[in-house]
Amino acid sequence: KIINIASIAGFVAFANSLAYCSAKGGVILLTKEMALDYAVNKININAIAPGVITTNMTKQLLDDKQTSDGLLKNIPVGRFGVPEDIAYLATYLASFESDYVTGQTFVVDGGWTIQ
């Protein structure tokens, strides 16, 4: 099992994030291509595309109240994600229970991209 980490930035554009969005979009297609190429070897390859998750990477953004409030307005469930939201999905994707799942990107964003 291979689990790539993409981002919602691979699906939607963010201002001044050309390289990051392009790279994450590339991870999404890389996941599909790898899954197709390695299925014959019984290797499952999927990706997780997190939204805003409270981590060291987002700490500076989320510490700014104005930025934090602006981001939160885009999340229908009304909260930022926590690392466990990603970990539980990764556990499933790494398990035998996901043996028939390959080439997919799972968005974990509290609903950001459904709008």
mmCIF file with all atom_site columns, C-alpha atoms in Angstrom:
data_model
loop_
_atom_site.group_PDB
_atom_site.id
_atom_site.type_symbol
_atom_site.label_atom_id
_atom_site.label_alt_id
_atom_site.label_comp_id
_atom_site.label_asym_id
_atom_site.label_entity_id
_atom_site.label_seq_id
_atom_site.pdbx_PDB_ins_code
_atom_site.Cartn_x
_atom_site.Cartn_y
_atom_site.Cartn_z
_atom_site.occupancy
_atom_site.B_iso_or_equiv
_atom_site.pdbx_formal_charge
_atom_site.auth_seq_id
_atom_site.auth_comp_id
_atom_site.auth_asym_id
_atom_site.auth_atom_id
_atom_site.pdbx_PDB_model_num
ATOM 1   C CA . LYS A 1 1   ? 0.000   0.000  0.000   1.00 0.00 ? 1   LYS A CA 1
ATOM 2   C CA . ILE A 1 2   ? 1.198   3.483  -0.893  1.00 0.00 ? 2   ILE A CA 1
ATOM 3   C CA . ILE A 1 3   ? -0.518  6.576  0.474   1.00 0.00 ? 3   ILE A CA 1
ATOM 4   C CA . ASN A 1 4   ? 0.378   9.904  -1.081  1.00 0.00 ? 4   ASN A CA 1
ATOM 5   C CA . ILE A 1 5   ? -0.415  13.199 0.582   1.00 0.00 ? 5   ILE A CA 1
ATOM 6   C CA . ALA A 1 6   ? -2.006  15.782 -1.707  1.00 0.00 ? 6   ALA A CA 1
ATOM 7   C CA . SER A 1 7   ? -4.088  18.769 -0.601  1.00 0.00 ? 7   SER A CA 1
ATOM 8   C CA . ILE A 1 8   ? -7.323  20.506 -1.454  1.00 0.00 ? 8   ILE A CA 1
ATOM 9   C CA . ALA A 1 9   ? -4.922  22.888 -3.202  1.00 0.00 ? 9   ALA A CA 1
ATOM 10  C CA . GLY A 1 10  ? -4.702  20.212 -5.888  1.00 0.00 ? 10  GLY A CA 1
ATOM 11  C CA . PHE A 1 11  ? -8.398  20.763 -6.612  1.00 0.00 ? 11  PHE A CA 1
ATOM 12  C CA . VAL A 1 12  ? -8.896  24.493 -6.017  1.00 0.00 ? 12  VAL A CA 1
ATOM 13  C CA . ALA A 1 13  ? -6.659  27.488 -6.586  1.00 0.00 ? 13  ALA A CA 1
ATOM 14  C CA . PHE A 1 14  ? -5.263  29.638 -3.802  1.00 0.00 ? 14  PHE A CA 1
ATOM 15  C CA . ALA A 1 15  ? -3.808  33.089 -4.456  1.00 0.00 ? 15  ALA A CA 1
ATOM 16  C CA . ASN A 1 16  ? -0.023  33.269 -4.610  1.00 0.00 ? 16  ASN A CA 1
ATOM 17  C CA . SER A 1 17  ? 0.304   29.485 -4.414  1.00 0.00 ? 17  SER A CA 1
ATOM 18  C CA . LEU A 1 18  ? 1.204   28.546 -7.976  1.00 0.00 ? 18  LEU A CA 1
ATOM 19  C CA . ALA A 1 19  ? 3.962   26.075 -7.141  1.00 0.00 ? 19  ALA A CA 1
ATOM 20  C CA . TYR A 1 20  ? 2.132   24.485 -4.197  1.00 0.00 ? 20  TYR A CA 1
ATOM 21  C CA . CYS A 1 21  ? -1.174  24.046 -6.062  1.00 0.00 ? 21  CYS A CA 1
ATOM 22  C CA . SER A 1 22  ? 0.586   22.714 -9.147  1.00 0.00 ? 22  SER A CA 1
ATOM 23  C CA . ALA A 1 23  ? 2.588   20.234 -7.097  1.00 0.00 ? 23  ALA A CA 1
ATOM 24  C CA . LYS A 1 24  ? -0.466  18.965 -5.212  1.00 0.00 ? 24  LYS A CA 1
ATOM 25  C CA . GLY A 1 25  ? -2.416  18.617 -8.459  1.00 0.00 ? 25  GLY A CA 1
ATOM 26  C CA . GLY A 1 26  ? 0.517   16.595 -9.745  1.00 0.00 ? 26  GLY A CA 1
ATOM 27  C CA . VAL A 1 27  ? 0.338   14.304 -6.714  1.00 0.00 ? 27  VAL A CA 1
ATOM 28  C CA . ILE A 1 28  ? -3.316  13.578 -7.502  1.00 0.00 ? 28  ILE A CA 1
ATOM 29  C CA . LEU A 1 29  ? -2.579  12.516 -11.085 1.00 0.00 ? 29  LEU A CA 1
ATOM 30  C CA . LEU A 1 30  ? 0.599   10.714 -9.983  1.00 0.00 ? 30  LEU A CA 1
ATOM 31  C CA . THR A 1 31  ? -1.586  8.646  -7.659  1.00 0.00 ? 31  THR A CA 1
ATOM 32  C CA . LYS A 1 32  ? -3.880  7.625  -10.521 1.00 0.00 ? 32  LYS A CA 1
ATOM 33  C CA . GLU A 1 33  ? -1.000  6.791  -12.859 1.00 0.00 ? 33  GLU A CA 1
ATOM 34  C CA . MET A 1 34  ? 0.875   4.778  -10.235 1.00 0.00 ? 34  MET A CA 1
ATOM 35  C CA . ALA A 1 35  ? -2.286  2.896  -9.281  1.00 0.00 ? 35  ALA A CA 1
ATOM 36  C CA . LEU A 1 36  ? -2.853  1.957  -12.912 1.00 0.00 ? 36  LEU A CA 1
ATOM 37  C CA . ASP A 1 37  ? 0.753   0.899  -13.464 1.00 0.00 ? 37  ASP A CA 1
ATOM 38  C CA . TYR A 1 38  ? 1.135   -1.098 -10.234 1.00 0.00 ? 38  TYR A CA 1
ATOM 39  C CA . ALA A 1 39  ? -2.279  -2.766 -10.003 1.00 0.00 ? 39  ALA A CA 1
ATOM 40  C CA . VAL A 1 40  ? -0.835  -5.781 -11.804 1.00 0.00 ? 40  VAL A CA 1
ATOM 41  C CA . ASN A 1 41  ? 1.564   -6.155 -8.846  1.00 0.00 ? 41  ASN A CA 1
ATOM 42  C CA . LYS A 1 42  ? -1.320  -5.964 -6.342  1.00 0.00 ? 42  LYS A CA 1
ATOM 43  C CA . ILE A 1 43  ? -0.059  -2.630 -4.996  1.00 0.00 ? 43  ILE A CA 1
ATOM 44  C CA . ASN A 1 44  ? -2.797  -0.214 -3.947  1.00 0.00 ? 44  ASN A CA 1
ATOM 45  C CA . ILE A 1 45  ? -1.978  3.452  -4.308  1.00 0.00 ? 45  ILE A CA 1
ATOM 46  C CA . ASN A 1 46  ? -4.250  6.188  -2.987  1.00 0.00 ? 46  ASN A CA 1
ATOM 47  C CA . ALA A 1 47  ? -3.934  9.761  -1.784  1.00 0.00 ? 47  ALA A CA 1
ATOM 48  C CA . ILE A 1 48  ? -5.320  11.896 0.988   1.00 0.00 ? 48  ILE A CA 1
ATOM 49  C CA . ALA A 1 49  ? -6.065  15.562 0.276   1.00 0.00 ? 49  ALA A CA 1
ATOM 50  C CA . PRO A 1 50  ? -6.340  17.413 3.584   1.00 0.00 ? 50  PRO A CA 1
ATOM 51  C CA . GLY A 1 51  ? -7.965  20.784 3.989   1.00 0.00 ? 51  GLY A CA 1
ATOM 52  C CA . VAL A 1 52  ? -6.945  23.061 6.847   1.00 0.00 ? 52  VAL A CA 1
ATOM 53  C CA . ILE A 1 53  ? -5.532  20.829 9.583   1.00 0.00 ? 53  ILE A CA 1
ATOM 54  C CA . THR A 1 54  ? -4.141  22.191 12.840  1.00 0.00 ? 54  THR A CA 1
ATOM 55  C CA . THR A 1 55  ? -0.444  21.345 12.538  1.00 0.00 ? 55  THR A CA 1
ATOM 56  C CA . ASN A 1 56  ? 2.889   23.119 12.814  1.00 0.00 ? 56  ASN A CA 1
ATOM 57  C CA . MET A 1 57  ? 2.546   24.003 9.116   1.00 0.00 ? 57  MET A CA 1
ATOM 58  C CA . THR A 1 58  ? -0.709  25.922 9.703   1.00 0.00 ? 58  THR A CA 1
ATOM 59  C CA . LYS A 1 59  ? 0.061   27.299 13.175  1.00 0.00 ? 59  LYS A CA 1
ATOM 60  C CA . GLN A 1 60  ? 1.147   30.747 11.981  1.00 0.00 ? 60  GLN A CA 1
ATOM 61  C CA . LEU A 1 61  ? -1.956  31.105 9.779   1.00 0.00 ? 61  LEU A CA 1
ATOM 62  C CA . LEU A 1 62  ? -4.346  29.923 12.456  1.00 0.00 ? 62  LEU A CA 1
ATOM 63  C CA . ASP A 1 63  ? -2.776  32.083 15.171  1.00 0.00 ? 63  ASP A CA 1
ATOM 64  C CA . ASP A 1 64  ? -3.849  35.158 13.177  1.00 0.00 ? 64  ASP A CA 1
ATOM 65  C CA . LYS A 1 65  ? -7.501  35.695 14.137  1.00 0.00 ? 65  LYS A CA 1
ATOM 66  C CA . GLN A 1 66  ? -8.474  37.477 10.935  1.00 0.00 ? 66  GLN A CA 1
ATOM 67  C CA . THR A 1 67  ? -6.924  34.767 8.747   1.00 0.00 ? 67  THR A CA 1
ATOM 68  C CA . SER A 1 68  ? -8.318  31.992 10.933  1.00 0.00 ? 68  SER A CA 1
ATOM 69  C CA . ASP A 1 69  ? -11.840 33.454 10.809  1.00 0.00 ? 69  ASP A CA 1
ATOM 70  C CA . GLY A 1 70  ? -11.578 33.868 7.038   1.00 0.00 ? 70  GLY A CA 1
ATOM 71  C CA . LEU A 1 71  ? -10.546 30.246 6.554   1.00 0.00 ? 71  LEU A CA 1
ATOM 72  C CA . LEU A 1 72  ? -13.210 28.942 8.899   1.00 0.00 ? 72  LEU A CA 1
ATOM 73  C CA . LYS A 1 73  ? -15.924 30.620 6.822   1.00 0.00 ? 73  LYS A CA 1
ATOM 74  C CA . ASN A 1 74  ? -15.069 28.179 4.013   1.00 0.00 ? 74  ASN A CA 1
ATOM 75  C CA . ILE A 1 75  ? -15.546 25.054 6.145   1.00 0.00 ? 75  ILE A CA 1
ATOM 76  C CA . PRO A 1 76  ? -19.183 23.938 6.411   1.00 0.00 ? 76  PRO A CA 1
ATOM 77  C CA . VAL A 1 77  ? -18.616 21.697 9.447   1.00 0.00 ? 77  VAL A CA 1
ATOM 78  C CA . GLY A 1 78  ? -17.409 24.772 11.347  1.00 0.00 ? 78  GLY A CA 1
ATOM 79  C CA . ARG A 1 79  ? -14.024 23.576 12.587  1.00 0.00 ? 79  ARG A CA 1
ATOM 80  C CA . PHE A 1 80  ? -10.492 22.975 11.436  1.00 0.00 ? 80  PHE A CA 1
ATOM 81  C CA . GLY A 1 81  ? -9.318  19.427 11.031  1.00 0.00 ? 81  GLY A CA 1
ATOM 82  C CA . VAL A 1 82  ? -7.035  17.682 13.493  1.00 0.00 ? 82  VAL A CA 1
ATOM 83  C CA . PRO A 1 83  ? -4.260  15.213 12.662  1.00 0.00 ? 83  PRO A CA 1
ATOM 84  C CA . GLU A 1 84  ? -6.451  12.318 13.782  1.00 0.00 ? 84  GLU A CA 1
ATOM 85  C CA . ASP A 1 85  ? -8.879  13.112 10.944  1.00 0.00 ? 85  ASP A CA 1
ATOM 86  C CA . ILE A 1 86  ? -6.099  12.202 8.516   1.00 0.00 ? 86  ILE A CA 1
ATOM 87  C CA . ALA A 1 87  ? -4.656  9.363  10.590  1.00 0.00 ? 87  ALA A CA 1
ATOM 88  C CA . TYR A 1 88  ? -7.913  7.400  10.729  1.00 0.00 ? 88  TYR A CA 1
ATOM 89  C CA . LEU A 1 89  ? -8.250  7.488  6.948   1.00 0.00 ? 89  LEU A CA 1
ATOM 90  C CA . ALA A 1 90  ? -4.590  6.558  6.486   1.00 0.00 ? 90  ALA A CA 1
ATOM 91  C CA . THR A 1 91  ? -5.095  3.585  8.808   1.00 0.00 ? 91  THR A CA 1
ATOM 92  C CA . TYR A 1 92  ? -8.001  2.388  6.670   1.00 0.00 ? 92  TYR A CA 1
ATOM 93  C CA . LEU A 1 93  ? -6.067  2.859  3.427   1.00 0.00 ? 93  LEU A CA 1
ATOM 94  C CA . ALA A 1 94  ? -3.109  0.925  4.843   1.00 0.00 ? 94  ALA A CA 1
ATOM 95  C CA . SER A 1 95  ? -5.310  -1.955 5.998   1.00 0.00 ? 95  SER A CA 1
ATOM 96  C CA . PHE A 1 96  ? -6.598  -5.043 4.194   1.00 0.00 ? 96  PHE A CA 1
ATOM 97  C CA . GLU A 1 97  ? -10.076 -3.507 4.411   1.00 0.00 ? 97  GLU A CA 1
ATOM 98  C CA . SER A 1 98  ? -9.160  -1.195 1.521   1.00 0.00 ? 98  SER A CA 1
ATOM 99  C CA . ASP A 1 99  ? -7.788  -3.923 -0.756  1.00 0.00 ? 99  ASP A CA 1
ATOM 100 C CA . TYR A 1 100 ? -10.309 -3.050 -3.492  1.00 0.00 ? 100 TYR A CA 1
ATOM 101 C CA . VAL A 1 101 ? -9.582  0.691  -3.358  1.00 0.00 ? 101 VAL A CA 1
ATOM 102 C CA . THR A 1 102 ? -6.895  2.115  -5.600  1.00 0.00 ? 102 THR A CA 1
ATOM 103 C CA . GLY A 1 103 ? -6.172  5.267  -7.570  1.00 0.00 ? 103 GLY A CA 1
ATOM 104 C CA . GLN A 1 104 ? -8.417  7.441  -5.436  1.00 0.00 ? 104 GLN A CA 1
ATOM 105 C CA . THR A 1 105 ? -7.834  10.752 -3.709  1.00 0.00 ? 105 THR A CA 1
ATOM 106 C CA . PHE A 1 106 ? -9.825  11.178 -0.510  1.00 0.00 ? 106 PHE A CA 1
ATOM 107 C CA . VAL A 1 107 ? -10.606 14.767 0.438   1.00 0.00 ? 107 VAL A CA 1
ATOM 108 C CA . VAL A 1 108 ? -10.678 15.457 4.180   1.00 0.00 ? 108 VAL A CA 1
ATOM 109 C CA . ASP A 1 109 ? -11.630 19.111 4.394   1.00 0.00 ? 109 ASP A CA 1
ATOM 110 C CA . GLY A 1 110 ? -14.791 19.554 6.476   1.00 0.00 ? 110 GLY A CA 1
ATOM 111 C CA . GLY A 1 111 ? -16.681 20.284 3.271   1.00 0.00 ? 111 GLY A CA 1
ATOM 112 C CA . TRP A 1 112 ? -14.524 23.095 1.824   1.00 0.00 ? 112 TRP A CA 1
ATOM 113 C CA . THR A 1 113 ? -14.498 21.656 -1.708  1.00 0.00 ? 113 THR A CA 1
ATOM 114 C CA . ILE A 1 114 ? -18.216 20.822 -1.882  1.00 0.00 ? 114 ILE A CA 1
ATOM 115 C CA . GLN A 1 115 ? -19.073 24.481 -2.328  1.00 0.00 ? 115 GLN A CA 1
#
